[in-house]
Amino acid sequence: MAISGENLRIDGDRLWDSLMDMAKIGPGVAGGNNRQTLTDEDAEGRALFKSWCDDAGLSMGVDTMGTMFMTREGTDPDALPVYVGSHLDTQPTGGKYDGVLGVLGALEAVRSMNDLGIRTKHPIVVVNWANEEGARFAPAMLASGVFAGVHSQDYAYGRKDLEGKTYGAELERIGWKGDEEVGARKMHAYYELHIEQGPILEAEGKDIGVVTHCQGLWWLEFTLTGREAHTGSTPMEMRVNAGLAMARILETVQEVAMAALPGAVGGVGQMQFSPNSRNVLPGTVVFTVDIRSPDQAKLDGMRAEIETRAAAICDEIGVGCAVEAVGHFDPVTFDPELVGNVRKAAEELGYSHMNLISGAGHDACWAAKVAPATMVMCPCVKGISHNEAEEISKDWATAGAEVLFRAVLETAEI
Ligand code: HGY
Ligand code: MN
Ligand code: MN
Ligand code: MN
């Protein structure tokens, strides 16, 4: 069969069936998923993905961070591969599509190459990055960060979850510690399909986001030290209240982000009180501030202002204040040539599209440090994500995978 534009399509039903089958693994309590990294559910999802890759004739490599690389050979053994992927791990109350659409969309592109008898010059490698979410083991994009040389493997292996288990021990426990040296692989290019996780594409009635940039991020972990005391018998003027300090810092984050608009966000998602007893004022409060902006100066300026004002708040209340940057990447500009391939594919396929800056962080942000990289995005319903109610349509999934397929072929050269 001659390969021509009109038959460069993918099988949207097959993709959708794979998404629904993967969603059965690590089900949440409200229709989404809880397939956190390095859990038994993650291991089950990895095994299912591997079985599909076996069926598609891909060979597997796994690195020492547990990232899965599934290779479809090209015609030129000397040509560097085109990598295409995302992540299968989810938030504790995650959706069925965050990350998963990118991994299974990449697999669908390979399945379609098989169906169409397409041989590419460059090999294609489908990637399931380990621990993209950073929910269980901070920071996010941990394995792709080690791959890009941003984190050491020792640092990554030592990261602990809330039960004190380490990344390294859990990776061994589930049997997915590979033998490939992290980062030894060289990429010709990297593509990632992902849901937008924001409301813009749906609101604008667009099928495809041509992602030109990704906003930068700081995750600042505050440890506030107060004095444990009885919530009833301790007079107000004698309290050293770390909870009060935390509340004022949270308000400060809101104020700083609002003052930096447009193009800034800030908030707190995780907080621990110790001893976390109803009638004990907390001795320690630990919480993580997540601030982001596509503008470098704004991003770093917000961090500086929050840390300065937090120190003053703690001084005033008499609370100890320690801050650690547990996650960071600068704003990312994706590769113009690859971005052009995505735009061209959307035009050829007749999908409505618009330029987009990614609000969420992705493995593509670290891949962009070591190779030309870009992303394709599809809408999600009301922009809801990191929520079990996350939803997309089959048409959106098909459009995204189809654009990914064509853009990858453009770079991998038929
Ligand atoms: O935090 C993020 O932006 C990504 O979902 N890990
Ligand atoms: Mn994701
Ligand atoms: Mn996510
Ligand atoms: Mn920086």
mmCIF file of C-alpha atoms in Angstrom, residues 25-387:
data_model
loop_
_atom_site.group_PDB
_atom_site.id
_atom_site.type_symbol
_atom_site.label_atom_id
_atom_site.label_comp_id
_atom_site.label_asym_id
_atom_site.label_seq_id
_atom_site.Cartn_x
_atom_site.Cartn_y
_atom_site.Cartn_z
ATOM 1 C CA ILE A 25 -5.839 -1.013 36.864
ATOM 2 C CA GLY A 26 -5.585 0.899 40.127
ATOM 3 C CA PRO A 27 -9.185 2.202 40.050
ATOM 4 C CA GLY A 28 -9.976 5.208 42.203
ATOM 5 C CA VAL A 29 -13.075 5.528 44.346
ATOM 6 C CA ALA A 30 -14.826 8.008 42.036
ATOM 7 C CA GLY A 31 -14.224 6.763 38.500
ATOM 8 C CA GLY A 32 -10.597 7.818 38.136
ATOM 9 C CA ASN A 33 -7.338 6.110 39.032
ATOM 10 C CA ASN A 34 -4.997 5.656 41.974
ATOM 11 C CA ARG A 35 -1.973 4.016 40.284
ATOM 12 C CA GLN A 36 0.787 5.799 42.193
ATOM 13 C CA THR A 37 4.363 5.268 41.192
ATOM 14 C CA LEU A 38 6.111 2.062 42.354
ATOM 15 C CA THR A 39 2.959 0.615 43.909
ATOM 16 C CA ASP A 40 1.635 -2.838 43.052
ATOM 17 C CA GLU A 41 -0.930 -1.115 40.848
ATOM 18 C CA ASP A 42 1.867 0.664 38.955
ATOM 19 C CA ALA A 43 3.580 -2.707 38.478
ATOM 20 C CA GLU A 44 0.331 -4.165 37.119
ATOM 21 C CA GLY A 45 -0.067 -1.272 34.692
ATOM 22 C CA ARG A 46 3.546 -1.673 33.540
ATOM 23 C CA ALA A 47 2.961 -5.375 32.878
ATOM 24 C CA LEU A 48 -0.160 -4.686 30.803
ATOM 25 C CA PHE A 49 1.669 -1.994 28.816
ATOM 26 C CA LYS A 50 4.589 -4.394 28.225
ATOM 27 C CA SER A 51 2.229 -7.119 26.970
ATOM 28 C CA TRP A 52 0.785 -4.678 24.425
ATOM 29 C CA CYS A 53 4.290 -3.658 23.356
ATOM 30 C CA ASP A 54 5.254 -7.323 22.970
ATOM 31 C CA ASP A 55 2.227 -7.782 20.700
ATOM 32 C CA ALA A 56 3.353 -4.768 18.670
ATOM 33 C CA GLY A 57 6.820 -6.279 18.221
ATOM 34 C CA LEU A 58 8.679 -3.743 20.381
ATOM 35 C CA SER A 59 11.800 -4.651 22.358
ATOM 36 C CA MET A 60 12.050 -3.420 25.950
ATOM 37 C CA GLY A 61 14.855 -1.657 27.804
ATOM 38 C CA VAL A 62 14.498 -0.429 31.402
ATOM 39 C CA ASP A 63 16.890 1.970 33.101
ATOM 40 C CA THR A 64 17.951 2.063 36.749
ATOM 41 C CA MET A 65 15.191 4.562 37.568
ATOM 42 C CA GLY A 66 12.552 2.177 36.214
ATOM 43 C CA THR A 67 11.723 4.077 33.043
ATOM 44 C CA MET A 68 10.515 1.763 30.240
ATOM 45 C CA PHE A 69 11.848 2.229 26.676
ATOM 46 C CA MET A 70 10.034 0.185 24.004
ATOM 47 C CA THR A 71 11.827 0.178 20.648
ATOM 48 C CA ARG A 72 10.554 -0.261 17.094
ATOM 49 C CA GLU A 73 13.607 -0.630 14.834
ATOM 50 C CA GLY A 74 14.214 1.790 11.962
ATOM 51 C CA THR A 75 15.852 1.187 8.584
ATOM 52 C CA ASP A 76 19.009 3.109 9.499
ATOM 53 C CA PRO A 77 20.811 1.405 12.403
ATOM 54 C CA ASP A 78 22.964 4.491 12.897
ATOM 55 C CA ALA A 79 20.059 6.906 13.170
ATOM 56 C CA LEU A 80 19.203 8.118 16.680
ATOM 57 C CA PRO A 81 15.670 7.179 17.734
ATOM 58 C CA VAL A 82 12.667 9.454 17.942
ATOM 59 C CA TYR A 83 11.282 9.098 21.479
ATOM 60 C CA VAL A 84 7.550 9.409 22.068
ATOM 61 C CA GLY A 85 5.933 8.991 25.448
ATOM 62 C CA SER A 86 4.668 10.221 28.780
ATOM 63 C CA HIS A 87 3.811 8.463 32.074
ATOM 64 C CA LEU A 88 1.471 5.747 33.401
ATOM 65 C CA ASP A 89 1.716 6.699 37.078
ATOM 66 C CA THR A 90 -1.179 8.735 38.462
ATOM 67 C CA GLN A 91 -2.076 11.044 41.295
ATOM 68 C CA PRO A 92 -3.759 9.402 44.323
ATOM 69 C CA THR A 93 -7.059 10.809 43.044
ATOM 70 C CA GLY A 94 -6.010 11.027 39.419
ATOM 71 C CA GLY A 95 -7.844 10.764 36.131
ATOM 72 C CA LYS A 96 -7.730 8.092 33.435
ATOM 73 C CA TYR A 97 -5.885 10.201 30.868
ATOM 74 C CA ASP A 98 -3.157 12.362 32.502
ATOM 75 C CA GLY A 99 0.040 10.776 31.155
ATOM 76 C CA VAL A 100 -1.716 7.615 30.034
ATOM 77 C CA LEU A 101 -2.979 9.222 26.811
ATOM 78 C CA GLY A 102 0.603 10.097 25.911
ATOM 79 C CA VAL A 103 1.985 6.608 26.464
ATOM 80 C CA LEU A 104 -0.918 4.818 24.765
ATOM 81 C CA GLY A 105 -1.126 7.451 22.031
ATOM 82 C CA ALA A 106 2.526 6.716 21.248
ATOM 83 C CA LEU A 107 1.770 2.984 21.248
ATOM 84 C CA GLU A 108 -1.164 3.632 18.899
ATOM 85 C CA ALA A 109 1.181 5.478 16.537
ATOM 86 C CA VAL A 110 3.434 2.420 16.457
ATOM 87 C CA ARG A 111 0.482 0.050 16.048
ATOM 88 C CA SER A 112 -0.641 2.189 13.089
ATOM 89 C CA MET A 113 2.840 2.079 11.546
ATOM 90 C CA ASN A 114 2.612 -1.703 11.794
ATOM 91 C CA ASP A 115 -0.852 -1.710 10.190
ATOM 92 C CA LEU A 116 0.304 0.536 7.338
ATOM 93 C CA GLY A 117 3.585 -1.319 6.822
ATOM 94 C CA ILE A 118 5.509 1.875 7.431
ATOM 95 C CA ARG A 119 9.258 1.642 8.034
ATOM 96 C CA THR A 120 10.871 4.786 9.393
ATOM 97 C CA LYS A 121 14.525 5.700 8.972
ATOM 98 C CA HIS A 122 14.906 6.548 12.670
ATOM 99 C CA PRO A 123 13.872 3.944 15.244
ATOM 100 C CA ILE A 124 10.845 4.862 17.354
ATOM 101 C CA VAL A 125 11.025 4.459 21.141
ATOM 102 C CA VAL A 126 7.810 4.553 23.181
ATOM 103 C CA VAL A 127 8.564 5.765 26.723
ATOM 104 C CA ASN A 128 6.838 5.260 30.069
ATOM 105 C CA TRP A 129 8.738 7.651 32.360
ATOM 106 C CA ALA A 130 8.801 6.551 35.995
ATOM 107 C CA ASN A 131 7.397 8.854 38.692
ATOM 108 C CA GLU A 132 6.235 11.793 36.621
ATOM 109 C CA GLU A 133 3.653 12.893 39.178
ATOM 110 C CA GLY A 134 5.915 13.352 42.183
ATOM 111 C CA ALA A 135 2.875 12.806 44.403
ATOM 112 C CA ARG A 136 4.369 9.861 46.300
ATOM 113 C CA PHE A 137 8.049 10.719 45.816
ATOM 114 C CA ALA A 138 8.736 14.417 45.222
ATOM 115 C CA PRO A 139 9.713 16.097 42.979
ATOM 116 C CA ALA A 140 7.612 15.602 39.890
ATOM 117 C CA MET A 141 9.304 14.331 36.714
ATOM 118 C CA LEU A 142 11.921 12.638 38.882
ATOM 119 C CA ALA A 143 13.067 9.889 36.478
ATOM 120 C CA SER A 144 13.164 12.150 33.420
ATOM 121 C CA GLY A 145 15.070 14.641 35.592
ATOM 122 C CA VAL A 146 17.725 12.032 36.381
ATOM 123 C CA PHE A 147 17.776 11.099 32.671
ATOM 124 C CA ALA A 148 18.439 14.765 31.773
ATOM 125 C CA GLY A 149 21.177 15.061 34.405
ATOM 126 C CA VAL A 150 19.192 17.444 36.631
ATOM 127 C CA HIS A 151 19.081 15.098 39.638
ATOM 128 C CA SER A 152 21.577 12.449 40.753
ATOM 129 C CA GLN A 153 20.326 8.890 41.004
ATOM 130 C CA ASP A 154 21.397 8.787 44.659
ATOM 131 C CA TYR A 155 19.178 11.805 45.364
ATOM 132 C CA ALA A 156 16.295 10.135 43.566
ATOM 133 C CA TYR A 157 16.760 6.763 45.284
ATOM 134 C CA GLY A 158 16.676 8.505 48.649
ATOM 135 C CA ARG A 159 13.375 10.323 48.117
ATOM 136 C CA LYS A 160 10.824 9.186 50.710
ATOM 137 C CA ASP A 161 7.055 8.840 50.705
ATOM 138 C CA LEU A 162 4.889 9.757 53.700
ATOM 139 C CA GLU A 163 5.474 6.286 55.179
ATOM 140 C CA GLY A 164 9.239 6.740 54.996
ATOM 141 C CA LYS A 165 9.708 4.231 52.176
ATOM 142 C CA THR A 166 12.412 5.200 49.677
ATOM 143 C CA TYR A 167 12.203 5.314 45.889
ATOM 144 C CA GLY A 168 15.129 2.915 45.536
ATOM 145 C CA ALA A 169 13.644 0.308 47.887
ATOM 146 C CA GLU A 170 10.190 0.474 46.305
ATOM 147 C CA LEU A 171 11.639 0.189 42.794
ATOM 148 C CA GLU A 172 13.452 -2.997 43.866
ATOM 149 C CA ARG A 173 10.342 -4.295 45.626
ATOM 150 C CA ILE A 174 8.134 -4.107 42.521
ATOM 151 C CA GLY A 175 10.902 -5.638 40.400
ATOM 152 C CA TRP A 176 11.227 -2.797 37.904
ATOM 153 C CA LYS A 177 14.778 -1.657 38.549
ATOM 154 C CA GLY A 178 16.374 -2.030 35.122
ATOM 155 C CA ASP A 179 20.031 -2.356 34.212
ATOM 156 C CA GLU A 180 20.387 0.464 31.695
ATOM 157 C CA GLU A 181 22.414 3.470 32.823
ATOM 158 C CA VAL A 182 20.056 6.440 33.159
ATOM 159 C CA GLY A 183 20.654 9.029 30.481
ATOM 160 C CA ALA A 184 22.959 6.845 28.385
ATOM 161 C CA ARG A 185 20.371 6.871 25.616
ATOM 162 C CA LYS A 186 20.624 9.690 23.064
ATOM 163 C CA MET A 187 17.480 11.082 21.454
ATOM 164 C CA HIS A 188 17.080 12.433 17.925
ATOM 165 C CA ALA A 189 13.876 14.127 19.108
ATOM 166 C CA TYR A 190 11.124 13.779 21.723
ATOM 167 C CA TYR A 191 7.331 14.163 21.335
ATOM 168 C CA GLU A 192 4.710 13.966 24.093
ATOM 169 C CA LEU A 193 0.929 13.896 23.741
ATOM 170 C CA HIS A 194 -0.917 15.084 26.854
ATOM 171 C CA ILE A 195 -4.314 16.382 27.902
ATOM 172 C CA GLU A 196 -4.245 20.120 28.514
ATOM 173 C CA GLN A 197 -5.252 19.873 32.180
ATOM 174 C CA GLY A 198 -6.651 23.376 31.765
ATOM 175 C CA PRO A 199 -9.813 24.962 30.255
ATOM 176 C CA ILE A 200 -8.442 26.899 27.283
ATOM 177 C CA LEU A 201 -8.759 24.476 24.337
ATOM 178 C CA GLU A 202 -12.307 23.430 25.225
ATOM 179 C CA ALA A 203 -13.351 27.050 25.841
ATOM 180 C CA GLU A 204 -11.858 28.115 22.499
ATOM 181 C CA GLY A 205 -13.395 25.129 20.699
ATOM 182 C CA LYS A 206 -10.016 23.831 19.521
ATOM 183 C CA ASP A 207 -9.125 20.162 18.963
ATOM 184 C CA ILE A 208 -5.354 20.543 19.271
ATOM 185 C CA GLY A 209 -2.927 22.575 21.382
ATOM 186 C CA VAL A 210 0.314 23.360 19.544
ATOM 187 C CA VAL A 211 2.488 23.639 22.622
ATOM 188 C CA THR A 212 5.197 26.272 22.186
ATOM 189 C CA HIS A 213 6.291 26.635 25.812
ATOM 190 C CA CYS A 214 5.825 25.243 29.323
ATOM 191 C CA GLN A 215 5.686 27.469 32.361
ATOM 192 C CA GLY A 216 8.439 27.144 34.965
ATOM 193 C CA LEU A 217 7.861 25.924 38.501
ATOM 194 C CA TRP A 218 9.120 26.130 42.092
ATOM 195 C CA TRP A 219 8.001 23.653 44.797
ATOM 196 C CA LEU A 220 9.035 25.226 48.133
ATOM 197 C CA GLU A 221 8.704 22.953 51.151
ATOM 198 C CA PHE A 222 8.241 24.960 54.370
ATOM 199 C CA THR A 223 8.913 23.414 57.792
ATOM 200 C CA LEU A 224 7.506 25.659 60.534
ATOM 201 C CA THR A 225 8.413 24.960 64.161
ATOM 202 C CA GLY A 226 6.017 26.163 66.867
ATOM 203 C CA ARG A 227 5.364 24.891 70.366
ATOM 204 C CA GLU A 228 2.994 22.011 71.034
ATOM 205 C CA ALA A 229 0.447 23.196 73.566
ATOM 206 C CA HIS A 230 -3.061 22.501 74.844
ATOM 207 C CA THR A 231 -5.631 24.201 72.559
ATOM 208 C CA GLY A 232 -7.852 24.862 75.562
ATOM 209 C CA SER A 233 -5.744 25.885 78.522
ATOM 210 C CA THR A 234 -2.977 27.830 76.741
ATOM 211 C CA PRO A 235 -3.704 31.593 76.786
ATOM 212 C CA MET A 236 -3.612 33.241 73.349
ATOM 213 C CA GLU A 237 -0.670 35.478 74.186
ATOM 214 C CA MET A 238 1.422 32.457 75.220
ATOM 215 C CA ARG A 239 1.012 30.515 71.990
ATOM 216 C CA VAL A 240 3.755 29.879 69.423
ATOM 217 C CA ASN A 241 1.291 28.864 66.742
ATOM 218 C CA ALA A 242 2.855 27.274 63.632
ATOM 219 C CA GLY A 243 -0.629 26.680 62.221
ATOM 220 C CA LEU A 244 -1.359 30.409 62.308
ATOM 221 C CA ALA A 245 1.937 31.136 60.547
ATOM 222 C CA MET A 246 1.087 28.556 57.879
ATOM 223 C CA ALA A 247 -2.325 30.158 57.300
ATOM 224 C CA ARG A 248 -0.759 33.605 56.855
ATOM 225 C CA ILE A 249 1.870 32.240 54.456
ATOM 226 C CA LEU A 250 -0.852 30.518 52.427
ATOM 227 C CA GLU A 251 -2.673 33.884 52.174
ATOM 228 C CA THR A 252 0.629 35.488 51.139
ATOM 229 C CA VAL A 253 1.071 32.949 48.314
ATOM 230 C CA GLN A 254 -2.393 33.888 47.030
ATOM 231 C CA GLU A 255 -1.620 37.625 47.227
ATOM 232 C CA VAL A 256 1.773 37.292 45.494
ATOM 233 C CA ALA A 257 0.338 35.189 42.642
ATOM 234 C CA MET A 258 -2.616 37.550 42.143
ATOM 235 C CA ALA A 259 -0.250 40.522 42.077
ATOM 236 C CA ALA A 260 1.848 38.786 39.396
ATOM 237 C CA LEU A 261 -1.089 38.180 37.018
ATOM 238 C CA PRO A 262 -1.337 37.585 34.098
ATOM 239 C CA GLY A 263 0.729 34.453 33.751
ATOM 240 C CA ALA A 264 1.230 33.358 37.342
ATOM 241 C CA VAL A 265 -0.247 30.767 39.678
ATOM 242 C CA GLY A 266 0.448 29.846 43.291
ATOM 243 C CA GLY A 267 -1.067 27.522 45.843
ATOM 244 C CA VAL A 268 -0.562 24.816 48.456
ATOM 245 C CA GLY A 269 -1.613 21.205 47.903
ATOM 246 C CA GLN A 270 0.005 19.256 50.708
ATOM 247 C CA MET A 271 0.259 19.987 54.411
ATOM 248 C CA GLN A 272 1.101 17.959 57.539
ATOM 249 C CA PHE A 273 0.430 19.053 61.122
ATOM 250 C CA SER A 274 2.360 17.307 63.873
ATOM 251 C CA PRO A 275 1.168 15.769 66.146
ATOM 252 C CA ASN A 276 -2.060 16.400 64.185
ATOM 253 C CA SER A 277 -4.289 16.070 67.233
ATOM 254 C CA ARG A 278 -7.479 18.096 67.562
ATOM 255 C CA ASN A 279 -6.613 19.561 70.947
ATOM 256 C CA VAL A 280 -2.893 20.114 70.476
ATOM 257 C CA LEU A 281 -1.432 23.193 68.824
ATOM 258 C CA PRO A 282 1.011 21.887 66.185
ATOM 259 C CA GLY A 283 4.677 21.696 67.085
ATOM 260 C CA THR A 284 5.541 21.326 63.412
ATOM 261 C CA VAL A 285 3.764 22.195 60.197
ATOM 262 C CA VAL A 286 5.205 21.039 56.852
ATOM 263 C CA PHE A 287 3.625 22.201 53.585
ATOM 264 C CA THR A 288 4.617 22.658 49.942
ATOM 265 C CA VAL A 289 4.044 25.868 48.001
ATOM 266 C CA ASP A 290 3.652 25.366 44.228
ATOM 267 C CA ILE A 291 4.275 28.543 42.172
ATOM 268 C CA ARG A 292 4.516 28.742 38.384
ATOM 269 C CA SER A 293 4.919 31.253 35.561
ATOM 270 C CA PRO A 294 6.037 31.222 31.913
ATOM 271 C CA ASP A 295 8.056 34.354 32.720
ATOM 272 C CA GLN A 296 11.438 33.663 34.316
ATOM 273 C CA ALA A 297 11.689 36.976 36.192
ATOM 274 C CA LYS A 298 8.139 36.676 37.519
ATOM 275 C CA LEU A 299 8.717 33.068 38.628
ATOM 276 C CA ASP A 300 11.897 33.844 40.558
ATOM 277 C CA GLY A 301 10.454 37.138 41.841
ATOM 278 C CA MET A 302 7.433 35.364 43.326
ATOM 279 C CA ARG A 303 9.719 32.901 45.075
ATOM 280 C CA ALA A 304 11.843 35.672 46.585
ATOM 281 C CA GLU A 305 8.823 37.659 47.795
ATOM 282 C CA ILE A 306 7.090 34.647 49.340
ATOM 283 C CA GLU A 307 10.221 33.570 51.188
ATOM 284 C CA THR A 308 10.898 37.116 52.474
ATOM 285 C CA ARG A 309 7.336 37.643 53.689
ATOM 286 C CA ALA A 310 7.168 34.139 55.192
ATOM 287 C CA ALA A 311 10.282 34.835 57.263
ATOM 288 C CA ALA A 312 8.730 38.083 58.569
ATOM 289 C CA ILE A 313 5.443 36.297 59.437
ATOM 290 C CA CYS A 314 7.318 33.615 61.359
ATOM 291 C CA ASP A 315 9.453 36.182 63.177
ATOM 292 C CA GLU A 316 6.366 38.049 64.286
ATOM 293 C CA ILE A 317 4.719 34.901 65.681
ATOM 294 C CA GLY A 318 7.980 33.477 67.043
ATOM 295 C CA VAL A 319 7.841 30.373 64.834
ATOM 296 C CA GLY A 320 10.922 28.734 63.298
ATOM 297 C CA CYS A 321 10.924 28.723 59.497
ATOM 298 C CA ALA A 322 12.983 26.506 57.178
ATOM 299 C CA VAL A 323 12.453 26.367 53.393
ATOM 300 C CA GLU A 324 13.745 23.796 50.909
ATOM 301 C CA ALA A 325 13.276 23.989 47.136
ATOM 302 C CA VAL A 326 12.120 20.415 46.435
ATOM 303 C CA GLY A 327 11.184 20.980 42.817
ATOM 304 C CA HIS A 328 12.153 23.405 40.101
ATOM 305 C CA PHE A 329 12.474 23.968 36.405
ATOM 306 C CA ASP A 330 12.818 27.157 34.402
ATOM 307 C CA PRO A 331 10.232 28.087 31.749
ATOM 308 C CA VAL A 332 10.735 25.864 28.679
ATOM 309 C CA THR A 333 10.711 26.864 24.993
ATOM 310 C CA PHE A 334 9.991 23.827 22.801
ATOM 311 C CA ASP A 335 11.778 23.154 19.530
ATOM 312 C CA PRO A 336 10.373 25.386 16.733
ATOM 313 C CA GLU A 337 10.857 22.753 14.017
ATOM 314 C CA LEU A 338 8.979 20.085 15.970
ATOM 315 C CA VAL A 339 6.323 22.630 16.944
ATOM 316 C CA GLY A 340 5.966 23.352 13.225
ATOM 317 C CA ASN A 341 5.499 19.621 12.521
ATOM 318 C CA VAL A 342 2.650 19.500 15.041
ATOM 319 C CA ARG A 343 0.987 22.561 13.516
ATOM 320 C CA LYS A 344 1.401 21.171 9.976
ATOM 321 C CA ALA A 345 -0.081 17.811 10.991
ATOM 322 C CA ALA A 346 -3.109 19.494 12.555
ATOM 323 C CA GLU A 347 -3.616 21.571 9.399
ATOM 324 C CA GLU A 348 -3.268 18.549 7.074
ATOM 325 C CA LEU A 349 -5.750 16.591 9.168
ATOM 326 C CA GLY A 350 -8.150 19.508 9.350
ATOM 327 C CA TYR A 351 -8.122 19.788 13.132
ATOM 328 C CA SER A 352 -8.699 23.201 14.670
ATOM 329 C CA HIS A 353 -5.665 24.238 16.684
ATOM 330 C CA MET A 354 -4.038 27.069 18.613
ATOM 331 C CA ASN A 355 -0.696 27.831 20.229
ATOM 332 C CA LEU A 356 -0.602 26.956 23.898
ATOM 333 C CA ILE A 357 1.705 27.356 26.888
ATOM 334 C CA SER A 358 1.524 24.272 29.095
ATOM 335 C CA GLY A 359 0.345 25.102 32.614
ATOM 336 C CA ALA A 360 1.405 21.718 33.980
ATOM 337 C CA GLY A 361 4.925 20.327 34.007
ATOM 338 C CA HIS A 362 5.773 17.289 31.897
ATOM 339 C CA ASP A 363 8.645 14.914 31.204
ATOM 340 C CA ALA A 364 9.022 16.833 27.930
ATOM 341 C CA CYS A 365 10.373 19.733 30.009
ATOM 342 C CA TRP A 366 13.409 17.677 30.969
ATOM 343 C CA ALA A 367 13.651 15.928 27.601
ATOM 344 C CA ALA A 368 13.976 19.421 26.081
ATOM 345 C CA LYS A 369 17.264 19.803 27.966
ATOM 346 C CA VAL A 370 18.866 16.922 26.062
ATOM 347 C CA ALA A 371 17.097 16.869 22.681
ATOM 348 C CA PRO A 372 14.700 18.835 20.447
ATOM 349 C CA ALA A 373 11.333 18.280 22.113
ATOM 350 C CA THR A 374 7.727 19.357 21.929
ATOM 351 C CA MET A 375 4.191 18.417 22.934
ATOM 352 C CA VAL A 376 0.762 17.925 21.429
ATOM 353 C CA MET A 377 -2.252 18.668 23.623
ATOM 354 C CA CYS A 378 -5.917 17.795 23.448
ATOM 355 C CA PRO A 379 -8.722 19.406 25.459
ATOM 356 C CA CYS A 380 -10.170 17.958 28.645
ATOM 357 C CA VAL A 381 -13.683 18.586 29.954
ATOM 358 C CA LYS A 382 -13.858 21.880 31.876
ATOM 359 C CA GLY A 383 -10.067 21.712 32.228
ATOM 360 C CA ILE A 384 -10.481 19.330 35.158
ATOM 361 C CA SER A 385 -7.417 17.195 35.975
ATOM 362 C CA HIS A 386 -5.654 15.798 39.052
ATOM 363 C CA ASN A 387 -9.235 14.893 39.905
#
